[in-house]
mmCIF file of C-alpha atoms and ligand atoms in Angstrom:
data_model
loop_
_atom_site.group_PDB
_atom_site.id
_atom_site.type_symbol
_atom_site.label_atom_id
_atom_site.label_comp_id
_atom_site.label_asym_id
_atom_site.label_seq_id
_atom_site.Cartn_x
_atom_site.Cartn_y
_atom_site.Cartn_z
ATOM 1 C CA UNK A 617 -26.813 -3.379 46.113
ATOM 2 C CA UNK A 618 -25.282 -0.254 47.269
ATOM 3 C CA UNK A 619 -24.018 0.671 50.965
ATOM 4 C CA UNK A 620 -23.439 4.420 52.259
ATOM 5 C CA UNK A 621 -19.777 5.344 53.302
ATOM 6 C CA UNK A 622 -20.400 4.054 57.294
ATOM 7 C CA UNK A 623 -21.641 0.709 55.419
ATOM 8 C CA UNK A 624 -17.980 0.379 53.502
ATOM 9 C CA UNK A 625 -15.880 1.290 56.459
ATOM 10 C CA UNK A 626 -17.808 -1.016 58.612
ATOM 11 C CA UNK A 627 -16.812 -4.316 56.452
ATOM 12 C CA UNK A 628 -13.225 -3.023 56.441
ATOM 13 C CA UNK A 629 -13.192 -2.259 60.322
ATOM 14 C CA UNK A 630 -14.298 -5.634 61.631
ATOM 15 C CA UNK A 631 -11.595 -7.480 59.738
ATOM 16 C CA UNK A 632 -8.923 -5.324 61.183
ATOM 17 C CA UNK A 633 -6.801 -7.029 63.849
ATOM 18 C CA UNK A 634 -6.053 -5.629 67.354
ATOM 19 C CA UNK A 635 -2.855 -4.488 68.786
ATOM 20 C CA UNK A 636 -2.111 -3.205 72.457
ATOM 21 C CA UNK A 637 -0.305 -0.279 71.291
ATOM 22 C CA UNK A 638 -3.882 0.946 69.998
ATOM 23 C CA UNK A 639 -5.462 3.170 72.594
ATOM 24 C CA UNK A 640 -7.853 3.936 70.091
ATOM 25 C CA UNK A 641 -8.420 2.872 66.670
ATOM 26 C CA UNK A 642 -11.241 3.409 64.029
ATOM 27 C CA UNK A 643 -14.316 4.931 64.498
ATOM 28 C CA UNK A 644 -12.947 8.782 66.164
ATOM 29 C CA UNK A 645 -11.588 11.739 65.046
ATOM 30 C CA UNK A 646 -8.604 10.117 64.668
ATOM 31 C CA UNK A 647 -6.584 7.284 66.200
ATOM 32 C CA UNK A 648 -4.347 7.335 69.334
ATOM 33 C CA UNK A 649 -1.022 5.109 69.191
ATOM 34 C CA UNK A 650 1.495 4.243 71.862
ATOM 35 C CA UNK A 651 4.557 3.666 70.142
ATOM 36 C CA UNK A 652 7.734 2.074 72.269
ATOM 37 C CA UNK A 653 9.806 4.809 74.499
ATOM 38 C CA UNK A 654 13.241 3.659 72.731
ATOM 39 C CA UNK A 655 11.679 3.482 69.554
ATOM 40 C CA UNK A 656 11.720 5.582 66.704
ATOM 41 C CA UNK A 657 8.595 6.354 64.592
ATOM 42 C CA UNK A 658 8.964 5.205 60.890
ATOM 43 C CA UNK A 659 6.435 6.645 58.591
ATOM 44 C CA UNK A 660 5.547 6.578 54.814
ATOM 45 C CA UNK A 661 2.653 7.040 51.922
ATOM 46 C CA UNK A 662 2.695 5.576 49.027
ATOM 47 C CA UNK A 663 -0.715 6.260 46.427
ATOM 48 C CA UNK A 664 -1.931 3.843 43.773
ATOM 49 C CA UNK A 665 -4.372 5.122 41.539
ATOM 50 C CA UNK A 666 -5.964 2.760 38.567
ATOM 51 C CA UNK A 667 -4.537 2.575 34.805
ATOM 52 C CA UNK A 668 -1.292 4.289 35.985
ATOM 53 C CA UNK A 669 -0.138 2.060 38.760
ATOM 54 C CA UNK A 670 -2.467 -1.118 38.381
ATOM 55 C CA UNK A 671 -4.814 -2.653 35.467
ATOM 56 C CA UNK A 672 -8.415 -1.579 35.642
ATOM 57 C CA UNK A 673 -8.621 -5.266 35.341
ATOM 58 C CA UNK A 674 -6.730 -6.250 38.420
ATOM 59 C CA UNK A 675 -8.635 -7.899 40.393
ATOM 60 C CA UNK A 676 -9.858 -6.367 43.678
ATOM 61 C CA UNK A 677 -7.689 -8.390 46.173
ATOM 62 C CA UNK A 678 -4.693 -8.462 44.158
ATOM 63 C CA UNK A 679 -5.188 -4.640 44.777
ATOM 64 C CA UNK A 680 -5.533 -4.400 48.305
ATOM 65 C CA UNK A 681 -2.339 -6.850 48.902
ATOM 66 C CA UNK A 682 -0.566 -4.726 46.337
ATOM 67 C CA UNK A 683 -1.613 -1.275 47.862
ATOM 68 C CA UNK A 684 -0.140 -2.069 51.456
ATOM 69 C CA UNK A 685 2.856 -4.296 50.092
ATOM 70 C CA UNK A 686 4.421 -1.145 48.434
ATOM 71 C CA UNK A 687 4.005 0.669 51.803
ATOM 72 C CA UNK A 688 5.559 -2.307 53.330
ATOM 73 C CA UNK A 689 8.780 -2.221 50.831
ATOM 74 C CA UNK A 690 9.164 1.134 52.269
ATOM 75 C CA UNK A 691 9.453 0.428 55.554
ATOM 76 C CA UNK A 692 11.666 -2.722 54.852
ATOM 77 C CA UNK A 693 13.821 -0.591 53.035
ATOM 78 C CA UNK A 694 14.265 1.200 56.498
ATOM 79 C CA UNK A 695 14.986 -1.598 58.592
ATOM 80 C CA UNK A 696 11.289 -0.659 60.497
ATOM 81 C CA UNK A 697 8.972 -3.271 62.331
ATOM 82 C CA UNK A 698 5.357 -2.692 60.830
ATOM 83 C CA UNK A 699 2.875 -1.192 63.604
ATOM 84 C CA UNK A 700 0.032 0.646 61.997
ATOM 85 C CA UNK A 701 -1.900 2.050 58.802
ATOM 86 C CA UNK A 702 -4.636 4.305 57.571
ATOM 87 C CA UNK A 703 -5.948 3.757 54.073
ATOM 88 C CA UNK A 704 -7.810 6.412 52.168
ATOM 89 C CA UNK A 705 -9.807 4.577 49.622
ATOM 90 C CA UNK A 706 -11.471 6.848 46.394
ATOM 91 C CA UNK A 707 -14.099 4.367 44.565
ATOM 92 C CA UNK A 708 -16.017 4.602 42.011
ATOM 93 C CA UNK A 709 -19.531 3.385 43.021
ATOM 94 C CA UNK A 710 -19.848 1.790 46.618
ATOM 95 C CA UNK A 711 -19.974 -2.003 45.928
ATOM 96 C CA UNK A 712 -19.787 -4.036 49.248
ATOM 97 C CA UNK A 713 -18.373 -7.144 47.197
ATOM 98 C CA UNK A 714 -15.404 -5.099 45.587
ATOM 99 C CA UNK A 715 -14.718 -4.075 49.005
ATOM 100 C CA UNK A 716 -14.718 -7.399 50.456
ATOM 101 C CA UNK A 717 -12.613 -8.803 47.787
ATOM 102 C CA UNK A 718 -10.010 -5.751 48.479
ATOM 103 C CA UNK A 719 -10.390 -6.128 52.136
ATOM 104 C CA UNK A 720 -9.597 -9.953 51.701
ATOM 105 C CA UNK A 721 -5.955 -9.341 49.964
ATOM 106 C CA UNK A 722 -5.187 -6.450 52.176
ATOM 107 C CA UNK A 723 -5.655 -8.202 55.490
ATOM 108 C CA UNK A 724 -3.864 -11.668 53.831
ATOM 109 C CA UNK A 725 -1.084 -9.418 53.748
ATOM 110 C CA UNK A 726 -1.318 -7.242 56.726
ATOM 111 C CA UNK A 727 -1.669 -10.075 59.214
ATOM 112 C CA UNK A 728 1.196 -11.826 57.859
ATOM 113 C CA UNK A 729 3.695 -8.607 59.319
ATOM 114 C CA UNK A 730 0.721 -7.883 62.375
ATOM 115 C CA UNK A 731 0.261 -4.106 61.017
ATOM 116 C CA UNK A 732 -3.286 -3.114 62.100
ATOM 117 C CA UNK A 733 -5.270 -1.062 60.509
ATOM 118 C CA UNK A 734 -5.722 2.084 62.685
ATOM 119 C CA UNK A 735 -8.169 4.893 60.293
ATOM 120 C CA UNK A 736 -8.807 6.529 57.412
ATOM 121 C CA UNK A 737 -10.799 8.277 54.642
ATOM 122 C CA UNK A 738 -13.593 6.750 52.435
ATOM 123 C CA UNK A 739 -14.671 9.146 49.516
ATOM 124 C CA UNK A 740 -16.405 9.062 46.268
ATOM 125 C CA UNK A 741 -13.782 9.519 42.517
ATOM 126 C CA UNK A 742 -11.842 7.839 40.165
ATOM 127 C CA UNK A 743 -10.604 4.282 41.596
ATOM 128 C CA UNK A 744 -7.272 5.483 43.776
ATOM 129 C CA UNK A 745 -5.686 3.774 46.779
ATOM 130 C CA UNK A 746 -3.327 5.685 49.624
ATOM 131 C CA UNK A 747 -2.040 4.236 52.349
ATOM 132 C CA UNK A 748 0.070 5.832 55.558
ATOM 133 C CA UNK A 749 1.882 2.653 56.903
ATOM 134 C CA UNK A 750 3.735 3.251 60.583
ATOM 135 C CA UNK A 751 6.295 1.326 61.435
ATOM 136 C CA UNK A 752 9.251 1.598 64.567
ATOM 137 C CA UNK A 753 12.848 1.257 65.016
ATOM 138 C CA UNK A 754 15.174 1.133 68.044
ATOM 139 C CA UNK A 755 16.961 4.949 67.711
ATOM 140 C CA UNK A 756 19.948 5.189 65.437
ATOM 141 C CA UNK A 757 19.036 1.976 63.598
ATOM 142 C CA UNK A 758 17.031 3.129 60.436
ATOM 143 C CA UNK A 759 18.585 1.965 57.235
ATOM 144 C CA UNK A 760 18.984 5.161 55.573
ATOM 145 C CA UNK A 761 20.560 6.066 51.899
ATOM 146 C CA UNK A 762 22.900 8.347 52.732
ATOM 147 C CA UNK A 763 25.543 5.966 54.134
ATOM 148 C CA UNK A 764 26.785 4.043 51.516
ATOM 149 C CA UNK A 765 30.951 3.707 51.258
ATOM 150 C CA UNK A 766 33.436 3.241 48.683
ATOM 151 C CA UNK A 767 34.154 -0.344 48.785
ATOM 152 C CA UNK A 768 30.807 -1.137 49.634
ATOM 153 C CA UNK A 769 29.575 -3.961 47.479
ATOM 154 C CA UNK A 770 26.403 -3.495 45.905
ATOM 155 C CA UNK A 771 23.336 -6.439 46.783
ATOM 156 C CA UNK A 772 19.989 -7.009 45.734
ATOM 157 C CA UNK A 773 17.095 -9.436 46.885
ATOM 158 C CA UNK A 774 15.599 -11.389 44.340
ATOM 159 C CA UNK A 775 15.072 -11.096 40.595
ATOM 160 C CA UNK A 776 14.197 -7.765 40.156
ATOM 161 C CA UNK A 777 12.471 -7.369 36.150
ATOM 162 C CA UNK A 778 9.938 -10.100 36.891
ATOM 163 C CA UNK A 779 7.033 -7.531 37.695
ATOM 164 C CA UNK A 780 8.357 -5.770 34.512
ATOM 165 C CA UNK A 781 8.044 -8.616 32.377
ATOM 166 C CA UNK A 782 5.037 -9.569 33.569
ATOM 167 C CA UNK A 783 3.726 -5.771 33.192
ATOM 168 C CA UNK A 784 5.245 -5.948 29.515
ATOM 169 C CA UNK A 785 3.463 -9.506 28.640
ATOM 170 C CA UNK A 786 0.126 -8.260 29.916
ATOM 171 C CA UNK A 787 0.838 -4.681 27.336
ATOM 172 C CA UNK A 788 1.656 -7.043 24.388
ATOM 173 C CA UNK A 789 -2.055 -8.861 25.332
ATOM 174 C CA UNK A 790 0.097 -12.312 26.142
ATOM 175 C CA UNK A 791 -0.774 -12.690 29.974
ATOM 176 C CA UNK A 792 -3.543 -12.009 31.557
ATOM 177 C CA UNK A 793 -3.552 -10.112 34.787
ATOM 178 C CA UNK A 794 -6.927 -10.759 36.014
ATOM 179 C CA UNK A 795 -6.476 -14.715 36.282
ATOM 180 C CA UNK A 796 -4.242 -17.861 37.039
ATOM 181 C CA UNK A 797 -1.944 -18.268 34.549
ATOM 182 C CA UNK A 798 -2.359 -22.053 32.718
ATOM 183 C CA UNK A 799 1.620 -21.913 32.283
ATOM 184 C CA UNK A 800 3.620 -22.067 35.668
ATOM 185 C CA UNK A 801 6.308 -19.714 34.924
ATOM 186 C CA UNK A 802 3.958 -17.274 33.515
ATOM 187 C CA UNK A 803 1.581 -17.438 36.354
ATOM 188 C CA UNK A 804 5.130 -17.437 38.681
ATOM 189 C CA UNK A 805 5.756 -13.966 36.897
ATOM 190 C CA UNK A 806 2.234 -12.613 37.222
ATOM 191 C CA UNK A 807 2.535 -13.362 40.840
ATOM 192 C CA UNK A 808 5.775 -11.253 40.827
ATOM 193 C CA UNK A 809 3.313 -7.952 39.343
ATOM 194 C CA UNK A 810 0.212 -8.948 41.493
ATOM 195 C CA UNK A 811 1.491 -9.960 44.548
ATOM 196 C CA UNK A 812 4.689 -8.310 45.521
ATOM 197 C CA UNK A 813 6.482 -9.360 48.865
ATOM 198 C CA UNK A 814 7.550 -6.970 50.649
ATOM 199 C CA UNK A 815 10.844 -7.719 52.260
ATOM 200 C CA UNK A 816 10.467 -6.965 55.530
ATOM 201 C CA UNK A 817 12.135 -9.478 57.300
ATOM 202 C CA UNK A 818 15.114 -8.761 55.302
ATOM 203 C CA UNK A 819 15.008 -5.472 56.030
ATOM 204 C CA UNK A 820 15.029 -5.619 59.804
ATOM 205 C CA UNK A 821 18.133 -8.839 59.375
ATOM 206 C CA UNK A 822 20.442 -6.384 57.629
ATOM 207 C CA UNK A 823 20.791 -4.138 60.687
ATOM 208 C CA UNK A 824 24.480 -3.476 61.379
ATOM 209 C CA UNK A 825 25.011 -5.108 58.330
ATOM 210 C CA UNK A 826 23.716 -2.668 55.193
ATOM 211 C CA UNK A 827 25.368 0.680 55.149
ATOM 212 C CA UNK A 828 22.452 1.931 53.362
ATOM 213 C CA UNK A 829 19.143 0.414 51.665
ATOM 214 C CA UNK A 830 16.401 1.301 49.308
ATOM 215 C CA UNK A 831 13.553 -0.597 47.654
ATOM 216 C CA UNK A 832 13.102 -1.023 44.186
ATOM 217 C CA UNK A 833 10.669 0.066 43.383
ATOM 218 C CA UNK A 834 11.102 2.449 39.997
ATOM 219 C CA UNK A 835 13.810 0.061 38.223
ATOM 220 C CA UNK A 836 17.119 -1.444 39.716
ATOM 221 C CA UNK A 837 19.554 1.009 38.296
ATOM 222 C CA UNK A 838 17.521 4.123 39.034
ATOM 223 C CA UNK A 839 16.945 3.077 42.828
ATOM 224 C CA UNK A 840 20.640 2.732 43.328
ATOM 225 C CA UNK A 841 21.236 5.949 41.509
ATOM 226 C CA UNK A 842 19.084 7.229 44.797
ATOM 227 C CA UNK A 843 21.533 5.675 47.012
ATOM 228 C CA UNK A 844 24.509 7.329 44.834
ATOM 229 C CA UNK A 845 23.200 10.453 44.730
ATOM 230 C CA UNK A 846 22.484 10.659 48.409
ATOM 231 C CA UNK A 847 25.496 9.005 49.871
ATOM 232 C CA UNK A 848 28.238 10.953 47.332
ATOM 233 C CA UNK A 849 29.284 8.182 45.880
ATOM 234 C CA UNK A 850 29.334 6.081 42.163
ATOM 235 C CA UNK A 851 28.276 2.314 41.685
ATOM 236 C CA UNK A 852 29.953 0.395 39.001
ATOM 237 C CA UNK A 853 27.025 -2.742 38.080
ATOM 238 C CA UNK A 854 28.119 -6.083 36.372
ATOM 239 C CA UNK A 855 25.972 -7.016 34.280
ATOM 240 C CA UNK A 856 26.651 -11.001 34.088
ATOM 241 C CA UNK A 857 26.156 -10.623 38.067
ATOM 242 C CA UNK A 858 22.597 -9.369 37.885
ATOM 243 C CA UNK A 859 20.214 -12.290 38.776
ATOM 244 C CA UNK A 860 18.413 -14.199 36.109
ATOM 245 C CA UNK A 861 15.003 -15.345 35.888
ATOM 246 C CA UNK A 862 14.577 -19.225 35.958
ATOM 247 C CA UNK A 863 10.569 -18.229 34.999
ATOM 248 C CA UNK A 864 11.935 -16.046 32.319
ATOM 249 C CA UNK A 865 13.959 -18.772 30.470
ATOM 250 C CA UNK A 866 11.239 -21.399 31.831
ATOM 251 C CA UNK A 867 8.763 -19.215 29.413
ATOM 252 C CA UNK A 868 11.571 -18.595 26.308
ATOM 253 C CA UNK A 869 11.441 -15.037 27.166
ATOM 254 C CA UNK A 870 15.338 -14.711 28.609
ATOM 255 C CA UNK A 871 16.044 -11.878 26.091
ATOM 256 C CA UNK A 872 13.132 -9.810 26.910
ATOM 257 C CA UNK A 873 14.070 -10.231 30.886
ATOM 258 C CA UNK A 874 17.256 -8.896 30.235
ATOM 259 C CA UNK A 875 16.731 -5.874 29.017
ATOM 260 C CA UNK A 876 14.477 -4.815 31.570
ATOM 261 C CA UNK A 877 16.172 -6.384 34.725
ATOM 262 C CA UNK A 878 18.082 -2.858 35.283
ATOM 263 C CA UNK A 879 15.481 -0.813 34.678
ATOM 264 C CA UNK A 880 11.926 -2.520 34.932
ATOM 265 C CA UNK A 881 9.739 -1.099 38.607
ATOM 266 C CA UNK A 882 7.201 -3.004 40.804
ATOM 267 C CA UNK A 883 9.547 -5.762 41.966
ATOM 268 C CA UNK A 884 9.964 -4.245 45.548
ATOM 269 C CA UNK A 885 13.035 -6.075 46.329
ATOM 270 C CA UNK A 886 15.663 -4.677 48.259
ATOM 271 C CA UNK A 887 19.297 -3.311 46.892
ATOM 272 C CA UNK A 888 21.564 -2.565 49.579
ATOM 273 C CA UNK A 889 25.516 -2.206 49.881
ATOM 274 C CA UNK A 890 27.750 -3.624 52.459
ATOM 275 C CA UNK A 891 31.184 -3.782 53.701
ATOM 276 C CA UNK A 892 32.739 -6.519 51.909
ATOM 277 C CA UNK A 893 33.565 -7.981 55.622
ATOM 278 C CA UNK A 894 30.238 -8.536 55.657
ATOM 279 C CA UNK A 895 29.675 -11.183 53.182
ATOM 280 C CA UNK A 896 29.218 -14.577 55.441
ATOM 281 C CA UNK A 897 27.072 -13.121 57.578
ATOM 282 C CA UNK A 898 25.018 -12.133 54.680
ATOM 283 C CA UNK A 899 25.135 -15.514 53.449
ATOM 284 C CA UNK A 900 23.434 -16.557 56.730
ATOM 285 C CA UNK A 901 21.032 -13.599 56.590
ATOM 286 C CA UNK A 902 20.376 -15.138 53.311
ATOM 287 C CA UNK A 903 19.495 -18.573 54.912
ATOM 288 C CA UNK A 904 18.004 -17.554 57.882
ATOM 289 C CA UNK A 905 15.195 -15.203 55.778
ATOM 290 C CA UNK A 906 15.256 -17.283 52.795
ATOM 291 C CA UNK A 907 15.166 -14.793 50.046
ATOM 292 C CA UNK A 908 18.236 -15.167 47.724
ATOM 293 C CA UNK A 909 20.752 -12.175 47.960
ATOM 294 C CA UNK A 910 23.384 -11.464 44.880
ATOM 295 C CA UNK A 911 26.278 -9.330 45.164
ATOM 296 C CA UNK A 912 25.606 -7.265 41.711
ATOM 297 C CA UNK A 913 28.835 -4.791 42.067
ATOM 298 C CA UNK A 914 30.654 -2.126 44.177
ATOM 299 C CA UNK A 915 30.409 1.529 44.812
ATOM 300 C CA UNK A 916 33.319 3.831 44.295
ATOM 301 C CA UNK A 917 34.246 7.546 44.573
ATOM 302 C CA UNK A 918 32.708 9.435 41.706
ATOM 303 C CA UNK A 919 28.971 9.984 40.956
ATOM 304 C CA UNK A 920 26.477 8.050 38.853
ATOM 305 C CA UNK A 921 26.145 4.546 38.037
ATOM 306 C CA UNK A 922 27.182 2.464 35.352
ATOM 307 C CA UNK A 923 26.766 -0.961 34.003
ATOM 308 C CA UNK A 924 30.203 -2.897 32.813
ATOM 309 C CA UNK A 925 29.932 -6.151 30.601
ATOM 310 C CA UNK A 926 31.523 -8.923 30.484
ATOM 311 C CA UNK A 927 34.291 -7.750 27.977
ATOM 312 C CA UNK A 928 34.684 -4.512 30.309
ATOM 313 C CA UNK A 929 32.871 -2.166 28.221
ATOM 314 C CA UNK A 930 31.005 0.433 30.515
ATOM 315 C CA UNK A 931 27.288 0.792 29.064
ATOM 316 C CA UNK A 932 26.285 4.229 30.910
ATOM 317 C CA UNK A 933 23.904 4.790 32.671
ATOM 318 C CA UNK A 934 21.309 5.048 29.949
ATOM 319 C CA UNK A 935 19.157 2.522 31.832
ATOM 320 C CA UNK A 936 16.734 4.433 33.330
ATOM 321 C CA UNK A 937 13.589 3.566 35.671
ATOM 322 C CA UNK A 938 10.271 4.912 35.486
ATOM 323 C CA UNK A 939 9.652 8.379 36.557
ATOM 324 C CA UNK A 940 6.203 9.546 36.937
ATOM 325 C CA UNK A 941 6.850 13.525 35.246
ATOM 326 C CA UNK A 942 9.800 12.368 32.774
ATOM 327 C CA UNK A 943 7.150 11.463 29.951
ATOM 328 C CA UNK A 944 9.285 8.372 29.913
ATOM 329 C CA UNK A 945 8.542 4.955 30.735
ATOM 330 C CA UNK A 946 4.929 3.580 30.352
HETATM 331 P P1 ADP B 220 -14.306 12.147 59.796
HETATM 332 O O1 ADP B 220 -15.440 12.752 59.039
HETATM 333 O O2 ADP B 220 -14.180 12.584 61.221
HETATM 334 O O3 ADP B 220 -13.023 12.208 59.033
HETATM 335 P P2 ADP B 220 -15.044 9.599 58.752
HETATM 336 O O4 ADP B 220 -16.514 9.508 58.662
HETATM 337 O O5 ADP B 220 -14.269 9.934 57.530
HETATM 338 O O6 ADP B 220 -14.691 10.608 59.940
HETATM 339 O O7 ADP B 220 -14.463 8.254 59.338
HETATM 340 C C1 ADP B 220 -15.030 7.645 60.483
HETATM 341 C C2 ADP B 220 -14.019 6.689 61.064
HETATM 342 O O8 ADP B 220 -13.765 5.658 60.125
HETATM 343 C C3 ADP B 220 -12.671 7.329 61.354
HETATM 344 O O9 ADP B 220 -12.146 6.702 62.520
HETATM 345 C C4 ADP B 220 -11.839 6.979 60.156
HETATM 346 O O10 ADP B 220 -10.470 6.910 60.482
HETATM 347 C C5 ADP B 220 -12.410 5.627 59.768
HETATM 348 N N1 ADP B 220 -12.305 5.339 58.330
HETATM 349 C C6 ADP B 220 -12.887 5.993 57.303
HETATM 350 N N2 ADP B 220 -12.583 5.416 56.116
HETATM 351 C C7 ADP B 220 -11.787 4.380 56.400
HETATM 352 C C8 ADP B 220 -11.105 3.392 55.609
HETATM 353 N N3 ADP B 220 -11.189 3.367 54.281
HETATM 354 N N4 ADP B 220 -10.364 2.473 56.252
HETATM 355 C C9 ADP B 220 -10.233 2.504 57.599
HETATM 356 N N5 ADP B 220 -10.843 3.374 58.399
HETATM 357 C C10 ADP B 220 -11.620 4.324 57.808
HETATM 358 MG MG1 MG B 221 -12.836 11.426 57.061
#
């Protein structure tokens, strides 16, 4: 069975929920929003396209969630409230059930953060994925990474290298992505690659806390280079600090986590730096959102970042995340 493109966009459009700030939504030209008067419009596009981003064996709905959590992480990273998307959708063939299936994890996801889905573009090619996500933010409020201080410590959400791992098992042939692990601690790190969660109430709790904030999204250690680089500053990293995967050691796989923690993508947790002054009320941000926050270092004056061990010995910054047009990475 095959639908035309009106077919397709119909099955996505009656799933998508309402919101009052939609004067129009899908099914113009193009949609017309009314964002809040104090607000501040919060925007960001993030493309993934198959065998470079996701398996060709993912399965549909693991897409779709996966698609609009990495435009999610983005506006978490920014402190922003999710409002609206468009998603421009290449597929292969037009197969109403892949849709569905797609449509089904996107929509689990977007209805947990009430982003509707506003437009978009529905075209024939090689399986790809973009989505515009629109968030807002009360003026002056955007987490930004520029701003980060010496004497900042250094914090991250999570246990960033569990989508690696995961990404790494499924290369070697020992996990499969497609289905439900048998093993819970391998399924728990599948879930990690498949099903990111994007931190967004995180994001909005560390406002007036977080002097600046990204997502990681390309590796731990490369993502705070971004905050370096931007804000003028270095970041010394302790290693023995760095979170450590209770699936990793669950599965005998401990070694293999650590050496991809500082560099391994796709986790979409947060790394953000903060006054040290600001450390019990992150421990109640950490409560109140329940996501688990470590304190993985400090920036200083300088440039670069760099990992010390537990004897002291700086490792460099040698630890580098995946970068697209490097040739490096997978
Ligand atoms: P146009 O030719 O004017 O760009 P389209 O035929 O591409 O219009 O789209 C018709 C309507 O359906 C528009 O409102 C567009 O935003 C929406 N739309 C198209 N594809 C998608 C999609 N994949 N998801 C959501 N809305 C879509
Ligand atoms: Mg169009």
């Amino acid at each position: 069975m095959s639908l035309d493109e009106f077919g397709l966009i119909e099955r996505i459009r009656r799933r998508t929920a309402a919101r009052a700030d939609i004067v129009l939504g899908i099914g113009d030209d193009a949609a017309l929003l009314q964002p809040q008067a104090d607000q501040q419009l919060v925007v960001t596009t993030d493309t993934l396209n198959v065998g470079v981003h996701f398996p060709a064996e993912t399965p549909p709905a693991d897409i779709g969630w996966k698609a609009l959590a990495v435009n999610l992480s983005d506006l978490a990273a920014m402190g922003a409230q999710p409002a609206w998307c468009s998603l421009s959708l290449s597929l292969p063939d037009a197969d109403p059930d892949w849709v569905d299936q797609f449509a089904q994890g996107f929509f689990q996801l977007a209805d947990l953060h009430g982003i509707a889905l506003i437009g978009g573009d529905t075209t024939r090619g090689p399986l790809s994925i973009s989505i515009t996500a629109m968030g807002q933010i009360a003026a002056g409020q955007a987490l930004r990474r520029d701003a980060a201080q010496p004497g900042d410590d250094i914090w991250v959400s999570g246990v960033p290298g569990e989508a690696g791992l995961a990404l790494a098992l499924w290369q070697q042939r020992a996990l499969d992505v497609s289905r439900k692990a048998g093993d819970a601690a391998l399924e728990h790190l599948r879930q990690r690659l498949a099903r990111p969660t994007p931190r967004v109430e995180l994001g909005r709790a560390l406002w007036g806390l977080a002097t600046a904030a990204v997502d990681v999204s390309d590796g731990l250690l490369a993502d705070l280079g971004h905050i370096c680089a931007r804000s003028g500053v270095a970041a010394d990293v302790l290693e023995h600090a760095l979170p450590a995967s209770s699936a990793a050691a669950q599965a005998g796989l401990s070694e293999a986590f650590n050496t991809l923690r500082g560099s391994a993508g796709d986790d979409y947790e947060l790394c953000f730096t903060a006054p040290p002054g600001q450390r019990q009320a992150l421990h109640e941000t950490m409560a109140s959102v329940a996501v688990p926050l470590t304190r993985i270092g400090y920036i200083r004056a300088g440039t670069g970042v760099q990992v010390i061990n537990q004897e002291g010995v700086v490792q460099g910054a040698s630890k580098q995340g995946y970068n697209h047009f490097s040739g490096a990475g997978d």
